CSV table of C-alpha atoms in Angstrom, one decimal:
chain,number,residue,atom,x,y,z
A,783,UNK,CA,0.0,0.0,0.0
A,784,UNK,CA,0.7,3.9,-0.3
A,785,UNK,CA,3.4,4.8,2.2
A,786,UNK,CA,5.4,7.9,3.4
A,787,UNK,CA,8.8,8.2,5.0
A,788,UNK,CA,10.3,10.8,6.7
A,789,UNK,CA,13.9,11.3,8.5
A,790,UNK,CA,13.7,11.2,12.0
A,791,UNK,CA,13.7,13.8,14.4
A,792,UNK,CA,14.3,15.8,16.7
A,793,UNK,CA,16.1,18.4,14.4
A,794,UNK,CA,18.1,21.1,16.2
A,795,UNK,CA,19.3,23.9,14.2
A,796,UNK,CA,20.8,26.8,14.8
A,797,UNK,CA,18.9,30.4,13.9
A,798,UNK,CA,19.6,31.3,10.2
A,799,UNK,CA,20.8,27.4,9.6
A,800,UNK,CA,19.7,25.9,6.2
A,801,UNK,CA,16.5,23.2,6.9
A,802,UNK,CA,16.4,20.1,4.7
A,803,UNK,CA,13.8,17.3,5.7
A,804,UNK,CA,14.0,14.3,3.9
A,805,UNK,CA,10.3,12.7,2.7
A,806,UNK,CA,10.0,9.7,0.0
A,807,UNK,CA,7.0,7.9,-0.9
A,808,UNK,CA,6.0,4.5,-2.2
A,809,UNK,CA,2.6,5.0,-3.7
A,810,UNK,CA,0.7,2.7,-6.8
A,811,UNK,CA,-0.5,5.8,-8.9
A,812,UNK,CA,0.3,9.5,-9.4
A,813,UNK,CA,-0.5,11.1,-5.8
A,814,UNK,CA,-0.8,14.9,-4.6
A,815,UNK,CA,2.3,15.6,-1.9
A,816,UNK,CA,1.6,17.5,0.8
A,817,UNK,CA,3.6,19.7,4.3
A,818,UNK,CA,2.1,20.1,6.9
A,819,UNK,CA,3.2,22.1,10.2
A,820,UNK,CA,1.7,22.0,13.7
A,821,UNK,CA,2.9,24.9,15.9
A,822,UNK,CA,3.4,24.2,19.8
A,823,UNK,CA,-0.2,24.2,21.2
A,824,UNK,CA,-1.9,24.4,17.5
A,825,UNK,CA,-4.0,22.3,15.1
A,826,UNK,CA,-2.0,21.0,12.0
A,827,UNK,CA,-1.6,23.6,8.8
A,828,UNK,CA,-1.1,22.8,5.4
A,829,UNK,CA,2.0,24.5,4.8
A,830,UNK,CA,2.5,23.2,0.8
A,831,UNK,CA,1.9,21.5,-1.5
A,832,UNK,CA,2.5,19.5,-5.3
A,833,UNK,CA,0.2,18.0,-7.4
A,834,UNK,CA,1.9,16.4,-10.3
A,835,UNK,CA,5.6,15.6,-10.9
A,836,UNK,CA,8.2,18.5,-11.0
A,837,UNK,CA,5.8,20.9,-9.5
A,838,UNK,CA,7.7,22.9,-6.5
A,839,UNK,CA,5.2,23.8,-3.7
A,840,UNK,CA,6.6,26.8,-1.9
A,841,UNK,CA,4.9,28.8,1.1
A,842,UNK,CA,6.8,31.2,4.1
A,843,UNK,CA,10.1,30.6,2.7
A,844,UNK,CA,10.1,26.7,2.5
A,845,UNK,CA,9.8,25.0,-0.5
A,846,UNK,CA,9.8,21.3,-1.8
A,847,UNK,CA,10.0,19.6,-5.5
A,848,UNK,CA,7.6,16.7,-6.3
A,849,UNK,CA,10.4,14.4,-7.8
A,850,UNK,CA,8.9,11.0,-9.9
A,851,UNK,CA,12.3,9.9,-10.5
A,852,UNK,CA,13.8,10.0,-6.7
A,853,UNK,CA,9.9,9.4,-5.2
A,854,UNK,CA,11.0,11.9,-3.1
A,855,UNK,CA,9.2,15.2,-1.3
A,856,UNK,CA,12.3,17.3,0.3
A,857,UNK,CA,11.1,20.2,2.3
A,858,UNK,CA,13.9,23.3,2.7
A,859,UNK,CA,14.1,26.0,3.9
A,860,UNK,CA,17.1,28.7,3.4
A,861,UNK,CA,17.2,30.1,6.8
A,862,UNK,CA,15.5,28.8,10.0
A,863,UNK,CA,14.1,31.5,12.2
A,864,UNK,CA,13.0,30.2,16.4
A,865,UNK,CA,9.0,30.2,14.9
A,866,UNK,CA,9.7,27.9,12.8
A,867,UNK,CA,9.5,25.3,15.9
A,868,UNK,CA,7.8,23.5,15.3
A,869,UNK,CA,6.7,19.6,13.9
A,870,UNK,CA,6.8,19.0,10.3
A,871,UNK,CA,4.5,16.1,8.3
A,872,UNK,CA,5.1,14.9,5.0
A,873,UNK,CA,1.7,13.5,3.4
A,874,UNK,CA,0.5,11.7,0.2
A,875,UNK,CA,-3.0,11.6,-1.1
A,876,UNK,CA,-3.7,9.2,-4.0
A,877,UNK,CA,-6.8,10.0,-6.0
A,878,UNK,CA,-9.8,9.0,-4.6
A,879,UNK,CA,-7.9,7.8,-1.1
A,880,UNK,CA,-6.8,8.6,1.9
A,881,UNK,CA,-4.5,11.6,3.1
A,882,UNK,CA,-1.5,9.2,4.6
A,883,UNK,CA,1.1,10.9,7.1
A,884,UNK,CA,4.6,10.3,7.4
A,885,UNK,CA,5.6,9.6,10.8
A,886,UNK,CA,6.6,13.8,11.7
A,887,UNK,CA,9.7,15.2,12.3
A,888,UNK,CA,10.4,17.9,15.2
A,889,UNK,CA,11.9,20.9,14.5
A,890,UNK,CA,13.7,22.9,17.3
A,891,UNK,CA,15.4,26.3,16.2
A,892,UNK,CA,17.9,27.4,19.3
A,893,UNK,CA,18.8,31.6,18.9
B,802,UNK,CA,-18.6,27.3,9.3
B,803,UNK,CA,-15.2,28.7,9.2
B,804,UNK,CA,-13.3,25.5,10.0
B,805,UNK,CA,-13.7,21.9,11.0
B,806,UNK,CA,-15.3,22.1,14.0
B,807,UNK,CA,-14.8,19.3,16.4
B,808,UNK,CA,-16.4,18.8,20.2
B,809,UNK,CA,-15.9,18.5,22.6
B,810,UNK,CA,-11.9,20.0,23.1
B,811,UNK,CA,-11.4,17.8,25.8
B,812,UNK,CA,-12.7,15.0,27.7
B,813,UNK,CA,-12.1,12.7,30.8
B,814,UNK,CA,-13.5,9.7,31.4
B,815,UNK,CA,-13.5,6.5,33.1
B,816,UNK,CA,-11.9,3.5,31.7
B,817,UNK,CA,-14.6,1.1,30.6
B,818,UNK,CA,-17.1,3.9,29.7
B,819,UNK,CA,-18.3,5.0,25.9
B,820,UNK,CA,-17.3,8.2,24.4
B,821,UNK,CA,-18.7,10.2,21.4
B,822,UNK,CA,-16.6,12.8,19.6
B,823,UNK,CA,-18.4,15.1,16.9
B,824,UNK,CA,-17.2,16.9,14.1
B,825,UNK,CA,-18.6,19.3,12.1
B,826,UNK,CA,-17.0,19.4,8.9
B,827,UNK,CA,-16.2,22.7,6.2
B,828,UNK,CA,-19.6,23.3,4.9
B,829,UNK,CA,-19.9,21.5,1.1
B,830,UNK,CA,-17.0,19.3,1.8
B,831,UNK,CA,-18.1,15.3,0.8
B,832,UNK,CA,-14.5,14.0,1.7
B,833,UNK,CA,-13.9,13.6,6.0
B,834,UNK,CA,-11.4,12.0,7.8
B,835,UNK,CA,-10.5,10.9,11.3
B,836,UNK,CA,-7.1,10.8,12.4
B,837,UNK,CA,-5.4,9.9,15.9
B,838,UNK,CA,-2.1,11.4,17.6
B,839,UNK,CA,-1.3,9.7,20.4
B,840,UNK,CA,1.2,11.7,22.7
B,841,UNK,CA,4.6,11.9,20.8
B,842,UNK,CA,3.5,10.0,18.2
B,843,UNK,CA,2.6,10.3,14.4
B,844,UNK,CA,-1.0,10.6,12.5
B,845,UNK,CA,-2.6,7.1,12.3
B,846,UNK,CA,-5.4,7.2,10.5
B,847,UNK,CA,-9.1,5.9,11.2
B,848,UNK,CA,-11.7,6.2,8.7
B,849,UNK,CA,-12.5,8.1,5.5
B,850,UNK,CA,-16.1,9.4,4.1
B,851,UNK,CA,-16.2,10.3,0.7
B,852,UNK,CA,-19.7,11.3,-0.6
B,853,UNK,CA,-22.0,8.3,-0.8
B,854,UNK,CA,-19.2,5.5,-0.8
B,855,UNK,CA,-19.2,3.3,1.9
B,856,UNK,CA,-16.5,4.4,4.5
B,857,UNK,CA,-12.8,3.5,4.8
B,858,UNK,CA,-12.6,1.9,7.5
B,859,UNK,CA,-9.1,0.4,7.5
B,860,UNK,CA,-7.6,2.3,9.9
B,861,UNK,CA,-10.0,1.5,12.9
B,862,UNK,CA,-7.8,-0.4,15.2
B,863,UNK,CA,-10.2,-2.7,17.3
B,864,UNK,CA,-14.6,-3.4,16.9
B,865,UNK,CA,-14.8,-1.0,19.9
B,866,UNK,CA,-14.7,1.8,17.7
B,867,UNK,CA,-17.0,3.4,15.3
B,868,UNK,CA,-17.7,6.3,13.3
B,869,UNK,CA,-20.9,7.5,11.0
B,870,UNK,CA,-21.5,10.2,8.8
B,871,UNK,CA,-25.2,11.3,9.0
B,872,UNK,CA,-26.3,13.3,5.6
B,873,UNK,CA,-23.1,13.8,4.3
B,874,UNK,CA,-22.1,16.0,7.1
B,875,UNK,CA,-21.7,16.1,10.5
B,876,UNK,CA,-19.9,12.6,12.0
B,877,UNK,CA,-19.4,11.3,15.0
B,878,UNK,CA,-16.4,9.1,16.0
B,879,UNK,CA,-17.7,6.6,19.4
B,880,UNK,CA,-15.7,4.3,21.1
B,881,UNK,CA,-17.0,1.8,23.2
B,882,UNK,CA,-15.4,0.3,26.4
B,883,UNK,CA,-12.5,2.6,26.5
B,884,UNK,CA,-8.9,1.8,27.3
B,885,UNK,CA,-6.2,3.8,28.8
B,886,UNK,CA,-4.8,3.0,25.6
B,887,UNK,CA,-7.6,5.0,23.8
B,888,UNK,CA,-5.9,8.2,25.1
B,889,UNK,CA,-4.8,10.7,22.4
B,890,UNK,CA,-6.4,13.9,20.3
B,891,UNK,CA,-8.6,12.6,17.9
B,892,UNK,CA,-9.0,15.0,14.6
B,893,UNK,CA,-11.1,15.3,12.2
B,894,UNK,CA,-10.3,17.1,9.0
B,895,UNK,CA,-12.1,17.5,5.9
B,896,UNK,CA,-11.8,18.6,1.8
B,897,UNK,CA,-14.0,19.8,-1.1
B,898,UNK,CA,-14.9,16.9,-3.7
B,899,UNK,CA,-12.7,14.6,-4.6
B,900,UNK,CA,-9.1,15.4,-6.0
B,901,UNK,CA,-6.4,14.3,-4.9
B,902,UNK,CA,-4.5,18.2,-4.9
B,903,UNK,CA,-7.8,18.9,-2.8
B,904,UNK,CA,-6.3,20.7,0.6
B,905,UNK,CA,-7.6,19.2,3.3
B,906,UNK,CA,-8.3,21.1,6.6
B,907,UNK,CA,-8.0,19.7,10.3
B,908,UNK,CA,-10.1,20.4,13.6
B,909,UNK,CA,-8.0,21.5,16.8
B,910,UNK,CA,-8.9,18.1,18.0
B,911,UNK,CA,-10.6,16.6,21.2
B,912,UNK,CA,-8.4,15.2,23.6
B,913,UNK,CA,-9.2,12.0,25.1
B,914,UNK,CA,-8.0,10.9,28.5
B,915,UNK,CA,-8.9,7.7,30.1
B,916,UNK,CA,-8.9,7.4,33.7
């Protein structure tokens, strides 16, 4: 079945530091890829997403590249700021199924 | 409304007793979801209602638990005979007809505790 990896946490960067998070996915057809972000304390937010190979979702500075060839959903992110705390889900969604999570990977961003 | 709306926000209760959790989904949205974080842990996923299919149910991890959809809207998650176990926030999220690219929204959850 449809399946989502993610590097495991906790993450500890340093302010400024350059964020990569490491997603792949084993999935049967052509599925929508999906970040999302729960705060301390808060609900979970989409924070991007891709739809079809090669598209780049992109949102608050992060970004990530739907890659076919790698099955692979990298989120980065240039320069970490403290707020962006936080813990980070990779998800797949093939059509007409389920929204499947990765298992999360926490972000901690020391000043 | 707004958001998903999901009730109540929290809620103790003795091991052994039944629980119901509601959630109001995004007004015209046919696709909803139930999902469970248990404390520290990842998103396991429960059930799925999408329009008038019959339910995913693949996810439900024992017969104590149950969820319905009454007129494509509002559904309510029960489970019976609860553990300690059975602690965790239970969400609920929901999306606009079907596609995959569809975002889907989340509640703020009800947190279960079992005593």
């Amino acid at each position: 079945g449809d399946s989502v990896t993610q590097m495991e946490g906790p993450v500890t960067l340093s302010e400024e530091a350059f964020l990569t998070i490491n997603c792949t996915y084993t999935a049967t057809g052509y599925p929508s890829l999906f970040w999302y972000v729960q705060y301390p304390g808060e609900g979970l937010q989409l924070l991007l997403k891709a739809t079809k190979a090669d598209d780049k979702g992109s949102n608050k500075g992060f970004e990530a590249t739907y890659r076919k060839e790698t099955t692979s959903f990298h989120l980065e992110k240039g320069s970490v700021q403290v707020s962006d705390s936080a813990v980070y889900f990779c998800a797949l969604r093939s059509p007409g199924g389920k929204l499947i999570f990765g298992q999360g990977t926490e972000l901690s961003v020391k000043p | 409304g707004a958001g998903v709306s999901q009730s109540p926000s929290n809620k103790v209760t003795e091991k052994g007793k039944d629980v119901e959790l509601r959630c109001d989904p995004i007004s015209g949205h046919t696709a909803l979801y139930w999902y469970r974080q248990s404390l520290g842990q990842g998103l396991e996923f429960l059930i799925y209602f999408q329009g008038n299919s019959a339910p995913d149910k693949s996810g439900l991890p024992s017969d104590r638990f149950s969820a319905e959809r009454t007129g494509g809207s509002v559904s309510t998650l029960t489970i019976q005979r609860t553990q300690q176990e059975d602690s965790a926030v239970y969400l609920c999220a929901s999306s606009s007809p079907d596609s995959s690219g569809n975002t889907i929204y989340f509640g703020e959850g009800s947190w279960l505790t079992v005593v």
